[in-house]
Coordinates of C-alpha atoms in Angstrom, one line a residue:
M1 CA 0.0 0.0 0.0
M2 CA 3.0 2.3 0.7
Q3 CA 4.1 1.9 -2.9
T4 CA 0.6 2.9 -4.1
C5 CA 0.4 6.0 -2.0
R6 CA 3.7 7.4 -3.3
F7 CA 2.2 8.4 -6.6
I8 CA -0.8 10.4 -5.1
R9 CA 0.0 14.0 -6.1
A10 CA -2.8 15.7 -4.2
T11 CA -4.0 15.4 -0.6
L12 CA -7.5 15.6 0.7
L13 CA -6.3 17.4 3.9
G14 CA -7.0 21.0 4.0
L15 CA -8.8 21.1 0.6
T16 CA -12.4 21.2 1.8
G17 CA -12.9 24.9 1.1
V18 CA -14.3 26.1 -2.1
L19 CA -11.6 27.7 -4.2
A20 CA -12.3 30.7 -6.4
C21 CA -12.7 29.9 -10.1
E22 CA -9.7 31.6 -11.9
A23 CA -11.6 32.1 -15.1
T24 CA -14.7 33.8 -13.9
S25 CA -15.5 37.2 -12.6
R26 CA -17.7 38.1 -9.6
V27 CA -20.8 38.6 -11.9
L28 CA -23.6 36.7 -10.3
A29 CA -25.0 33.7 -12.3
Q30 CA -22.5 34.1 -15.1
R31 CA -21.5 30.5 -15.9
Q32 CA -18.0 29.7 -17.1
M33 CA -18.5 28.1 -20.6
E34 CA -16.4 27.2 -23.6
N35 CA -15.2 30.0 -25.9
L36 CA -16.2 28.3 -29.2
N37 CA -15.4 29.4 -32.7
R38 CA -18.0 29.6 -35.5
G39 CA -17.8 25.8 -36.1
L40 CA -18.2 26.3 -39.8
V41 CA -18.9 23.0 -41.7
V42 CA -19.5 22.6 -45.4
I43 CA -20.7 19.5 -47.2
R44 CA -21.3 18.6 -50.9
R45 CA -24.9 17.6 -51.3
T46 CA -26.2 15.0 -53.7
D47 CA -27.6 17.9 -55.8
N48 CA -24.0 19.2 -56.0
A49 CA -24.8 22.3 -54.0
A50 CA -22.5 23.2 -51.2
F51 CA -24.3 23.5 -47.9
A52 CA -22.6 25.5 -45.2
S53 CA -23.7 26.1 -41.6
W54 CA -22.1 27.7 -38.6
R55 CA -22.7 28.7 -35.0
F56 CA -24.6 31.6 -33.6
L57 CA -23.0 32.0 -30.2
G58 CA -24.8 32.5 -26.9
T59 CA -23.0 35.9 -26.4
D60 CA -23.7 37.2 -29.9
S61 CA -25.8 40.3 -30.5
P62 CA -29.3 39.6 -31.9
A63 CA -28.4 42.2 -34.6
L64 CA -25.4 40.1 -35.8
A65 CA -25.6 39.1 -39.5
F66 CA -23.2 37.0 -41.7
H67 CA -21.6 36.9 -45.1
L68 CA -20.3 33.7 -46.6
Y69 CA -17.2 33.7 -48.7
R70 CA -15.5 31.1 -51.0
A71 CA -12.1 30.7 -52.7
T72 CA -11.8 28.1 -55.5
G73 CA -8.4 26.9 -56.5
K74 CA -6.1 29.8 -57.2
S75 CA -8.9 32.2 -58.2
P76 CA -9.6 35.3 -56.1
P77 CA -12.1 34.9 -53.2
V78 CA -15.7 35.7 -53.9
R79 CA -18.5 36.7 -51.5
V80 CA -21.3 34.2 -51.9
T81 CA -24.1 36.0 -50.2
A82 CA -25.6 39.1 -51.8
E83 CA -27.0 40.4 -48.5
P84 CA -25.9 39.7 -44.9
L85 CA -27.9 36.7 -43.6
T86 CA -30.0 37.5 -40.6
E87 CA -32.6 34.7 -40.3
S88 CA -30.4 31.6 -40.4
T89 CA -26.8 30.5 -39.9
S90 CA -26.8 28.2 -43.0
Y91 CA -26.7 28.7 -46.7
A92 CA -26.9 26.5 -49.8
E93 CA -24.7 27.5 -52.8
N94 CA -25.1 26.0 -56.3
Q95 CA -22.2 27.7 -58.3
V96 CA -19.3 25.5 -57.1
N97 CA -16.6 23.9 -59.2
W98 CA -16.0 20.6 -57.5
N99 CA -13.0 19.8 -59.7
E100 CA -11.1 22.3 -57.7
T101 CA -10.3 22.6 -54.0
N102 CA -12.8 25.0 -52.4
T103 CA -12.4 27.0 -49.2
W104 CA -15.2 28.7 -47.3
W105 CA -15.3 31.1 -44.4
V106 CA -18.0 33.3 -42.8
R107 CA -17.6 36.9 -41.6
P108 CA -20.0 38.4 -39.1
V109 CA -21.4 41.9 -39.8
L110 CA -22.6 44.1 -37.0
N111 CA -24.2 47.5 -37.6
G112 CA -22.8 47.5 -41.1
R113 CA -19.3 46.8 -40.0
D114 CA -17.4 43.6 -40.8
Q115 CA -16.1 41.6 -37.9
S116 CA -13.3 39.0 -37.8
S117 CA -13.5 36.1 -40.3
S118 CA -14.1 32.5 -39.1
A119 CA -11.6 29.7 -39.4
P120 CA -11.9 28.3 -43.0
F121 CA -13.3 25.0 -44.0
V122 CA -11.7 23.2 -47.0
I123 CA -13.1 20.5 -49.3
P124 CA -10.5 19.0 -51.6
A125 CA -11.0 18.7 -55.3
N126 CA -13.3 15.9 -56.6
T127 CA -14.7 15.1 -53.1
S128 CA -17.8 13.0 -53.5
A129 CA -21.2 14.1 -52.2
R130 CA -21.8 13.0 -48.6
P131 CA -23.3 14.5 -45.5
W132 CA -20.5 13.3 -43.2
I133 CA -16.9 14.0 -42.2
R134 CA -14.5 11.1 -42.0
I135 CA -12.5 10.7 -38.7
P136 CA -9.9 7.9 -39.1
L137 CA -9.0 6.0 -36.0
R138 CA -6.2 3.9 -34.5
T139 CA -8.5 1.2 -33.0
P140 CA -6.6 -1.4 -31.1
A141 CA -6.9 -5.0 -32.3
G142 CA -10.0 -6.7 -30.7
Y143 CA -11.6 -3.3 -29.8
A144 CA -14.5 -1.3 -31.2
P145 CA -15.3 2.4 -30.8
N146 CA -18.0 2.9 -28.2
D147 CA -19.3 6.0 -26.4
G148 CA -17.7 9.4 -27.0
S149 CA -17.7 12.9 -25.6
V150 CA -16.3 16.2 -26.8
G151 CA -14.4 19.1 -25.3
D152 CA -12.0 21.8 -26.4
L153 CA -8.8 19.9 -25.4
D154 CA -6.3 22.3 -26.9
G155 CA -8.0 25.7 -26.4
D156 CA -8.5 26.6 -30.1
G157 CA -12.3 26.9 -30.0
E158 CA -12.9 23.6 -31.8
Y159 CA -14.1 20.4 -30.2
E160 CA -12.0 17.3 -30.0
I161 CA -13.4 13.8 -29.4
V162 CA -12.6 11.6 -26.4
L163 CA -13.5 8.0 -27.4
H164 CA -14.1 4.9 -25.3
Q165 CA -12.5 2.0 -27.2
A166 CA -14.2 -1.1 -25.8
G167 CA -12.9 -4.6 -25.9
R168 CA -14.4 -7.7 -24.3
G169 CA -16.8 -6.5 -21.6
R170 CA -19.1 -7.9 -19.0
D171 CA -22.2 -6.7 -17.4
N172 CA -21.9 -6.4 -13.6
S173 CA -24.1 -9.5 -13.2
Q174 CA -21.8 -11.6 -15.3
R175 CA -18.7 -13.5 -14.3
G176 CA -15.5 -13.4 -16.3
T177 CA -12.5 -11.2 -17.0
T178 CA -12.6 -8.3 -19.4
D179 CA -10.2 -6.4 -21.6
P180 CA -8.9 -3.1 -20.1
P181 CA -11.0 -0.1 -21.1
I182 CA -9.1 2.4 -23.3
L183 CA -9.8 6.1 -23.8
E184 CA -8.4 7.9 -26.9
A185 CA -8.5 11.5 -28.1
Y186 CA -8.8 12.7 -31.7
R187 CA -9.2 16.0 -33.5
L188 CA -12.2 16.1 -35.9
D189 CA -9.8 15.6 -38.8
G190 CA -8.6 12.3 -37.3
T191 CA -5.3 13.6 -35.8
F192 CA -4.5 11.2 -32.9
L193 CA -3.7 12.9 -29.7
W194 CA -3.2 10.3 -26.9
R195 CA -4.3 7.0 -25.5
I196 CA -5.1 6.1 -21.8
N197 CA -5.2 2.4 -20.9
L198 CA -7.2 2.1 -17.7
G199 CA -5.6 -1.3 -17.0
R200 CA -6.7 -4.7 -15.8
N201 CA -8.0 -3.4 -12.4
I202 CA -10.8 -1.4 -14.1
R203 CA -13.5 -3.7 -15.5
E204 CA -15.0 -3.1 -18.9
G205 CA -18.7 -2.6 -19.2
A206 CA -21.4 0.1 -19.4
H207 CA -21.7 0.5 -15.6
Y208 CA -18.0 0.7 -14.8
T209 CA -16.3 3.2 -17.1
Q210 CA -17.9 6.7 -16.8
F211 CA -15.7 9.5 -18.0
I212 CA -16.2 13.3 -17.9
V213 CA -14.7 15.7 -20.5
Y214 CA -15.1 19.3 -19.4
D215 CA -13.1 22.5 -18.7
L216 CA -13.3 22.3 -15.0
D217 CA -10.8 25.0 -14.0
G218 CA -11.7 27.7 -16.5
D219 CA -8.3 27.8 -18.2
G220 CA -9.8 27.3 -21.7
Y221 CA -8.6 23.7 -21.9
A222 CA -10.9 20.7 -21.2
E223 CA -9.8 18.0 -18.8
L224 CA -10.7 14.3 -18.6
V225 CA -11.8 12.8 -15.2
C226 CA -12.5 9.1 -14.6
K227 CA -12.1 6.3 -12.1
T228 CA -8.6 4.7 -12.2
A229 CA -6.7 2.0 -10.4
D230 CA -3.2 0.5 -10.0
G231 CA -2.0 -0.2 -13.5
T232 CA -3.8 2.6 -15.3
T233 CA -1.3 4.1 -17.9
D234 CA -1.8 7.8 -18.8
G235 CA -1.4 9.4 -22.2
S236 CA 2.3 10.0 -21.7
G237 CA 2.9 6.3 -20.9
V238 CA 3.3 6.8 -17.1
P239 CA 1.6 4.2 -14.9
I240 CA -0.6 5.2 -11.9
G241 CA 0.2 3.3 -8.7
N242 CA 1.6 -0.3 -8.9
P243 CA 1.7 -1.4 -12.6
D244 CA 2.1 -5.0 -11.5
A245 CA -0.9 -5.3 -9.3
D246 CA -3.7 -7.6 -10.3
Y247 CA -6.8 -7.6 -8.0
R248 CA -9.1 -9.7 -10.2
N249 CA -10.6 -12.7 -8.4
V250 CA -11.4 -16.1 -9.9
A251 CA -14.8 -14.8 -11.1
G252 CA -13.3 -11.8 -12.8
Y253 CA -14.6 -9.2 -10.3
I254 CA -12.4 -6.6 -8.7
L255 CA -13.4 -6.4 -5.1
E256 CA -10.2 -5.4 -3.4
G257 CA -7.3 -3.0 -4.0
P258 CA -7.2 0.8 -4.1
E259 CA -9.6 2.8 -6.2
F260 CA -8.7 6.3 -7.5
L261 CA -10.1 9.4 -9.2
T262 CA -7.7 11.0 -11.7
V263 CA -7.8 14.2 -13.6
F264 CA -5.9 14.1 -16.9
E265 CA -4.7 17.0 -19.0
G266 CA -6.9 17.2 -22.1
K267 CA -4.1 18.2 -24.5
T268 CA -1.7 15.3 -23.7
G269 CA -3.6 12.7 -21.6
K270 CA -1.1 13.2 -18.9
A271 CA -2.3 12.4 -15.3
L272 CA -2.3 15.7 -13.3
A273 CA -3.6 14.6 -10.0
T274 CA -4.9 11.3 -8.4
I275 CA -6.8 10.9 -5.2
P276 CA -8.7 8.1 -3.5
Y277 CA -12.1 7.4 -5.0
L278 CA -15.0 8.3 -2.7
P279 CA -16.9 6.4 -1.4
P280 CA -14.6 3.3 -1.1
R281 CA -16.3 0.0 -1.7
G282 CA -16.1 -1.0 2.0
R283 CA -17.9 -4.2 2.7
V284 CA -19.3 -5.4 -0.6
A285 CA -22.5 -6.8 0.8
D286 CA -23.5 -3.4 2.1
W287 CA -24.4 -2.5 -1.5
G288 CA -27.0 -5.2 -2.0
D289 CA -25.2 -8.4 -2.9
D290 CA -21.9 -10.1 -1.9
Y291 CA -20.5 -11.1 -5.3
G292 CA -19.7 -7.7 -6.9
N293 CA -22.7 -6.6 -8.9
R294 CA -24.2 -3.6 -7.1
V295 CA -21.0 -2.3 -5.5
D296 CA -19.6 -1.4 -8.9
R297 CA -22.5 0.6 -10.4
F298 CA -21.2 4.0 -11.2
L299 CA -22.5 7.3 -12.6
A300 CA -20.9 10.7 -13.1
C301 CA -21.8 14.2 -14.2
V302 CA -20.8 17.9 -14.2
A303 CA -22.9 20.4 -12.3
Y304 CA -22.5 24.1 -11.5
L305 CA -23.0 23.8 -7.8
D306 CA -22.2 27.4 -7.1
G307 CA -23.9 28.7 -10.2
R308 CA -20.6 29.9 -11.7
C309 CA -18.0 27.2 -11.9
P310 CA -18.3 23.5 -12.9
S311 CA -17.8 20.7 -10.4
V312 CA -17.7 17.0 -11.1
V313 CA -19.9 14.6 -9.2
F314 CA -19.1 10.8 -9.1
C315 CA -21.7 8.4 -7.8
R316 CA -21.7 4.8 -6.6
G317 CA -24.7 2.5 -6.3
Y318 CA -28.4 3.0 -7.1
Y319 CA -30.3 -0.3 -6.4
T320 CA -29.9 0.0 -2.6
R321 CA -27.2 2.3 -1.1
T322 CA -26.5 5.4 -3.2
V323 CA -23.6 7.8 -2.6
L324 CA -22.7 11.0 -4.5
T325 CA -19.4 12.9 -4.0
A326 CA -18.8 16.3 -5.4
W327 CA -15.3 17.7 -6.3
N328 CA -13.8 20.9 -7.6
W329 CA -10.6 21.0 -9.7
R330 CA -9.1 24.4 -9.3
K331 CA -5.6 25.8 -9.6
G332 CA -4.0 22.3 -9.9
M333 CA -5.7 20.9 -6.8
W334 CA -8.7 18.7 -5.9
S335 CA -11.1 20.0 -3.3
H336 CA -13.9 17.9 -1.8
Q337 CA -17.2 19.7 -1.7
W338 CA -19.7 17.3 -0.2
T339 CA -20.8 13.7 0.0
F340 CA -24.4 12.5 0.1
D341 CA -24.8 9.0 1.4
T342 CA -28.2 7.3 1.8
D343 CA -26.8 5.1 4.6
A344 CA -25.1 7.9 6.6
G345 CA -25.8 11.4 7.8
S346 CA -29.4 12.6 8.4
P347 CA -31.9 9.9 9.1
D348 CA -34.1 11.1 6.2
H349 CA -31.4 9.9 3.8
R350 CA -32.7 6.4 4.1
A351 CA -35.8 7.4 2.0
Y352 CA -33.4 7.9 -0.9
R353 CA -32.2 4.3 -1.0
G354 CA -33.0 2.4 -4.1
Q355 CA -34.2 5.4 -6.1
G356 CA -31.3 5.6 -8.6
N357 CA -31.5 5.0 -12.4
H358 CA -28.9 3.7 -14.9
N359 CA -28.5 7.3 -15.8
L360 CA -29.0 10.8 -14.4
S361 CA -29.6 14.4 -15.4
V362 CA -28.5 17.8 -14.2
G363 CA -30.2 21.2 -14.3
D364 CA -31.3 24.1 -12.2
I365 CA -34.4 22.3 -10.9
D366 CA -35.4 24.7 -8.1
G367 CA -34.6 28.0 -9.9
D368 CA -31.9 29.3 -7.7
G369 CA -29.3 29.6 -10.4
K370 CA -27.4 26.5 -9.2
D371 CA -27.6 22.9 -10.4
E372 CA -29.2 19.9 -8.8
I373 CA -28.5 16.3 -9.7
L374 CA -31.6 14.2 -10.7
C375 CA -30.7 10.6 -9.8
G376 CA -33.7 8.7 -11.0
A377 CA -36.5 9.1 -8.5
C378 CA -34.6 11.4 -6.2
C379 CA -33.0 14.8 -6.4
I380 CA -29.9 16.1 -4.6
D381 CA -29.6 19.8 -4.1
D382 CA -26.5 21.9 -5.0
N383 CA -25.4 21.8 -1.4
G384 CA -25.3 18.0 -1.2
R385 CA -28.5 17.7 0.8
G386 CA -31.5 15.8 -0.3
L387 CA -34.0 18.0 -2.1
Y388 CA -36.7 15.3 -2.4
T389 CA -37.4 11.7 -3.2
T390 CA -40.5 10.5 -4.9
G391 CA -40.2 6.9 -3.8
L392 CA -41.2 5.7 -7.3
G393 CA -38.0 3.6 -7.6
H394 CA -35.4 2.6 -10.1
G395 CA -35.8 3.0 -13.9
D396 CA -33.8 2.8 -17.1
A397 CA -34.6 6.3 -18.5
L398 CA -35.6 9.8 -17.7
H399 CA -35.9 13.2 -19.5
L400 CA -35.5 16.6 -17.8
S401 CA -36.4 19.7 -19.7
D402 CA -39.1 22.4 -20.1
L403 CA -41.4 19.7 -21.5
D404 CA -44.6 21.8 -20.8
P405 CA -43.9 25.4 -21.8
D406 CA -47.1 26.5 -20.2
R407 CA -46.0 25.5 -16.8
P408 CA -43.3 27.3 -14.9
G409 CA -40.0 25.6 -14.5
L410 CA -38.8 22.2 -15.7
E411 CA -40.6 18.8 -15.9
I412 CA -39.5 15.2 -15.7
F413 CA -40.7 12.3 -17.7
S414 CA -39.5 9.0 -16.2
I415 CA -40.1 5.3 -16.2
H416 CA -39.9 2.7 -13.4
E417 CA -38.9 -0.9 -13.6
R418 CA -41.3 -3.5 -12.1
P419 CA -43.1 -0.8 -10.0
T420 CA -45.1 -1.8 -6.9
H421 CA -47.2 1.3 -7.4
G422 CA -49.5 2.7 -10.2
H423 CA -46.9 4.6 -12.1
G424 CA -45.0 2.6 -14.8
V425 CA -44.4 6.0 -16.3
S426 CA -44.6 9.3 -14.5
F427 CA -44.7 13.0 -15.5
L428 CA -43.5 15.2 -12.7
E429 CA -43.0 18.8 -11.6
A430 CA -39.2 18.9 -11.4
R431 CA -39.0 21.5 -8.6
S432 CA -41.0 19.5 -6.1
G433 CA -41.1 15.9 -7.5
K434 CA -44.9 16.1 -7.5
V435 CA -46.5 13.6 -9.9
L436 CA -48.7 15.4 -12.4
W437 CA -49.8 12.3 -14.1
G438 CA -48.8 8.7 -14.6
K439 CA -49.7 5.5 -16.5
P440 CA -49.7 2.0 -15.0
S441 CA -47.5 -0.8 -16.3
T442 CA -45.9 -3.8 -14.8
D443 CA -42.5 -3.2 -16.4
V444 CA -41.2 -0.3 -18.6
G445 CA -37.9 -0.4 -20.4
R446 CA -37.5 2.8 -22.4
A447 CA -39.1 6.2 -22.7
A448 CA -38.9 9.3 -25.0
A449 CA -40.0 12.9 -24.5
F450 CA -39.7 15.0 -27.7
D451 CA -41.9 17.5 -29.6
I452 CA -43.0 15.4 -32.6
D453 CA -46.5 16.6 -33.2
P454 CA -47.3 20.3 -33.7
R455 CA -51.0 19.9 -32.9
H456 CA -50.3 19.6 -29.2
R457 CA -48.5 22.2 -27.1
G458 CA -45.2 21.0 -25.6
C459 CA -43.4 17.7 -25.9
E460 CA -45.1 14.3 -26.6
T461 CA -44.1 11.4 -24.5
W462 CA -44.2 7.6 -25.0
A463 CA -42.7 4.5 -23.6
S464 CA -42.1 0.8 -24.3
G465 CA -43.7 -1.4 -21.7
S466 CA -46.5 -3.7 -21.0
G467 CA -50.0 -2.2 -21.4
L468 CA -48.7 1.0 -22.9
S469 CA -49.9 2.1 -26.3
G470 CA -49.8 5.3 -28.3
Y471 CA -48.3 8.6 -27.1
W472 CA -49.4 11.3 -24.7
N473 CA -49.4 15.1 -24.6
V474 CA -48.1 17.0 -21.6
K475 CA -51.5 16.7 -19.9
G476 CA -51.3 12.9 -20.0
E477 CA -54.0 12.7 -22.7
Q478 CA -53.5 10.0 -25.3
V479 CA -53.0 11.6 -28.7
S480 CA -53.1 8.4 -30.7
S481 CA -53.3 4.6 -30.3
L482 CA -50.1 4.4 -32.4
K483 CA -46.6 5.6 -31.5
P484 CA -43.2 5.7 -33.1
R485 CA -41.4 2.4 -33.4
S486 CA -38.3 4.1 -31.9
C487 CA -38.2 4.9 -28.2
N488 CA -34.5 5.8 -28.2
F489 CA -32.7 9.0 -29.1
G490 CA -34.0 12.2 -30.7
I491 CA -32.2 14.6 -33.0
W492 CA -32.9 18.1 -34.4
W493 CA -32.1 17.4 -38.0
D494 CA -34.5 18.6 -40.8
G495 CA -34.8 22.3 -40.1
D496 CA -38.1 22.7 -38.4
L497 CA -38.5 22.9 -34.6
L498 CA -39.8 19.4 -34.2
R499 CA -37.4 16.7 -33.1
E500 CA -36.6 13.7 -35.3
L501 CA -36.1 10.1 -34.2
L502 CA -32.7 8.6 -34.0
D503 CA -32.4 4.8 -33.6
R504 CA -29.6 2.5 -34.6
N505 CA -28.0 4.1 -37.7
I506 CA -31.3 5.7 -38.9
I507 CA -32.9 9.1 -38.6
S508 CA -36.7 9.2 -39.2
K509 CA -39.5 11.8 -39.2
W510 CA -42.7 11.1 -37.4
N511 CA -45.7 12.0 -39.7
W512 CA -48.3 13.0 -37.2
E513 CA -51.1 13.2 -39.7
N514 CA -51.0 9.5 -40.8
Q515 CA -49.0 8.1 -37.8
T516 CA -46.1 6.7 -39.8
E517 CA -42.3 7.3 -40.0
S518 CA -40.4 8.6 -43.0
R519 CA -36.7 7.8 -43.2
L520 CA -34.5 10.8 -43.6
L521 CA -31.1 9.2 -43.3
T522 CA -29.6 5.8 -43.3
A523 CA -25.9 5.9 -42.3
E524 CA -24.7 3.2 -44.7
G525 CA -21.6 1.3 -43.5
C526 CA -22.1 2.5 -39.9
A527 CA -23.1 0.6 -36.8
A528 CA -24.7 1.4 -33.5
N529 CA -23.3 0.7 -30.0
N530 CA -24.3 -1.0 -26.8
G531 CA -26.4 -3.9 -28.1
S532 CA -30.1 -3.5 -27.9
K533 CA -29.7 0.1 -26.7
A534 CA -28.5 0.8 -30.3
T535 CA -27.0 4.2 -29.5
P536 CA -24.5 6.3 -31.5
V537 CA -21.0 7.3 -30.3
L538 CA -22.4 10.7 -29.6
C539 CA -25.4 12.9 -30.6
A540 CA -24.8 16.6 -29.9
D541 CA -24.5 20.1 -31.5
V542 CA -20.9 19.6 -32.3
L543 CA -20.6 21.8 -35.5
G544 CA -22.6 24.2 -37.6
D545 CA -25.9 25.8 -36.7
W546 CA -28.1 24.9 -33.7
R547 CA -29.1 21.5 -35.0
E548 CA -27.4 18.3 -33.8
E549 CA -24.8 16.1 -35.4
V550 CA -24.6 12.4 -34.9
I551 CA -21.3 10.4 -34.7
F552 CA -21.3 6.7 -35.7
R553 CA -18.6 4.1 -35.9
T554 CA -18.1 2.3 -39.1
A555 CA -18.9 -1.4 -39.2
D556 CA -15.2 -2.2 -39.6
N557 CA -14.4 -0.1 -36.5
Q558 CA -11.7 1.8 -38.3
E559 CA -13.2 5.3 -38.4
L560 CA -15.9 7.5 -37.1
R561 CA -18.3 9.4 -39.3
L562 CA -19.8 12.7 -38.2
F563 CA -23.1 13.3 -39.9
T564 CA -24.4 16.9 -40.2
S565 CA -27.7 18.0 -41.7
P566 CA -27.7 19.0 -45.4
L567 CA -31.2 20.5 -45.1
P568 CA -32.0 24.2 -44.9
T569 CA -33.5 25.8 -41.8
H570 CA -35.2 29.2 -41.4
H571 CA -34.7 29.3 -37.7
R572 CA -31.7 30.9 -36.0
L573 CA -30.9 29.8 -32.4
Y574 CA -27.7 30.1 -30.5
T575 CA -25.6 26.9 -30.4
L576 CA -27.1 24.4 -28.0
M577 CA -23.7 23.9 -26.5
H578 CA -24.0 27.4 -24.9
D579 CA -27.2 26.3 -23.1
P580 CA -25.8 25.2 -19.8
Q581 CA -28.2 22.3 -19.3
Y582 CA -27.8 21.0 -22.8
R583 CA -24.0 21.2 -22.5
L584 CA -24.1 19.2 -19.2
S585 CA -26.4 16.6 -20.9
V586 CA -23.6 16.1 -23.5
A587 CA -21.1 15.6 -20.7
W588 CA -23.1 12.8 -19.1
Q589 CA -24.4 11.2 -22.3
N590 CA -21.8 8.4 -22.2
V591 CA -22.8 7.4 -18.7
A592 CA -24.3 3.9 -18.3
Y593 CA -27.5 3.7 -20.4
N594 CA -27.0 6.7 -22.7
L595 CA -29.8 9.2 -23.1
P596 CA -30.2 12.1 -25.6
P597 CA -29.3 15.6 -24.4
Q598 CA -32.1 18.0 -23.5
P599 CA -31.9 21.8 -23.2
G600 CA -33.0 23.8 -20.2
F601 CA -35.7 25.6 -22.3
Y602 CA -38.6 24.5 -24.5
L603 CA -37.3 23.8 -28.0
G604 CA -40.3 22.8 -30.2
H605 CA -43.1 24.0 -32.4
D606 CA -44.5 27.5 -31.5
M607 CA -41.6 28.1 -29.1
K608 CA -40.7 31.5 -27.8
P609 CA -37.1 32.7 -28.5
P610 CA -34.9 31.5 -25.6
A611 CA -33.4 34.2 -23.4
P612 CA -29.6 34.7 -23.9
P613 CA -27.8 32.2 -21.7
P614 CA -26.1 33.5 -18.5
I615 CA -22.6 32.6 -19.6
Q616 CA -19.1 34.0 -20.0
F617 CA -15.8 32.7 -21.2
R618 CA -12.1 33.7 -21.3
K619 CA -10.2 34.6 -24.4
R620 CA -8.7 31.7 -26.3
R621 CA -4.9 31.4 -25.8
N622 CA -3.9 29.8 -29.1
R623 CA -5.1 28.6 -32.5
T624 CA -4.2 25.5 -34.4
P625 CA -3.8 25.5 -38.2
P626 CA -7.1 24.8 -40.0
R627 CA -7.5 21.3 -41.4
N628 CA -9.7 20.0 -44.1
R629 CA -12.0 17.0 -43.9
E630 CA -9.2 14.7 -45.1
G631 CA -6.8 15.7 -42.3
H632 CA -4.3 17.8 -44.2
V633 CA -3.0 21.1 -42.7
V634 CA -4.2 24.0 -44.7
R635 CA -2.2 27.2 -45.0
L636 CA -4.1 29.9 -46.8
V637 CA -2.6 33.0 -48.5
G638 CA -4.7 36.1 -49.3
V639 CA -7.9 35.0 -47.5
P640 CA -9.4 38.1 -45.9

């Protein structure tokens, strides 16, 4: 144990105070967020038009307009738009010579004055029509790309991908050894940045390896945080703890040995600081069984517990005992903020036992400007105290958003596994946990809450479970006896404000008039992840306008494909990644049973324009050379 302790580079002693966030001012409720660039993306459509889209930032003036420019081959640049664009941040251009290399950029215009140009986007000569960007991988033999996350790892305003490469895995209920989980980082052009091997003492499976990618200290560079153990090797090749330790028992479970929490530098994958994981496993049987199933059920998230700076929250257990521990990473040090334990502290904590899901959500549930953590059927306040528990029990999915725009605050749509009460599905007031309506079922496996039908105000909801048919409006009234076949992910794709359906490698549109689905995209050559869950690597607003991109792995596991919509939209919203709740949804999307991200405002038919988000960010420190979709560094001469 002495050998193991030598490597710990941060101590818990004396670090219980909340440190000031270096990157934020004293302005109340101004959240530290990523300083993103315009995220310009251009694709060649099948009609040979070039379709460009870019970000409207959360801090942009409503009066901001845009011009689009293009340079073809060695010809002088031309302005594509006759008038500045004010109603959309996308544009389709037909006069493109695809036999030459083309370069596009956008320039904001404010009060008649040109602003700084965006970073360029380049499509090489003779590139075929396709709505996706190729991201080549270095997948290890025997592994396959699994869940992903994004963060600005190098501070240039562009997202990079952190990818979980999964080998042979096991569910917590299954005996047997697994391959070591691997985390890798790539730029969107496929440039490989680093690899972290979590080692033999971290088991592979959906409930073990939760990783968080976020700029936690406000320096403009995202970090990676995850559970580690003896034998984890960081991105610079340095082992954590004792590299020779092997704590696997004859059944393949890891029920002894030290457990750690490590923050890694996003640019290099280098381990910056490692501390003991809280809570420790203690006596295995205290978590609900004695063979290692429930003791190793983990969740994780980011939350703005003080309303200004992000904290990470790592969780253990949800079937019986549940523990959440909140940490800050500031100025190169860990500080412990609080621990909520259903089996310790206040006697009323016992009512929170057994209420956790295979996932969680984060948002300002009580309207105080600070975030709460929604752990299934219970909610933990920003100060680490229990806000409420509904007692409705464990479930596999939940959705937190402004689902009913005519009610104040947020709502929750959740499901419950083998309930002993009358609510197989429940629609709740998020602030109080009050059940507004529910539907009985003996067992419910999945649920969705998206606006798919403009005839009814707010989001429609539906679920897959015994005795459940059709879908409901926000009042709980059944709209139809039929429902979409998909009860999985949603995606804003086709340009209107309704959400489309994402399941496996297919995007579909729900036709509310005839109760059928129309296929909008089939990602040929691509595969979904996580077995019957059939989820993508990531679905998020990664590039372009406010609509979402989806990232799939190819069937041969050798690349990722980032699909972006080729369809026009007449709506202009700020990038969803500048909505705090949506951004936090993307951070926890990889956790256990993946769920689609949800914003903190109502986004749907007949919506009101969202208020500017209460965010701020620091100036970017550096830029990297622009790269085209094939990964070549581009150096441009004479581009204004």
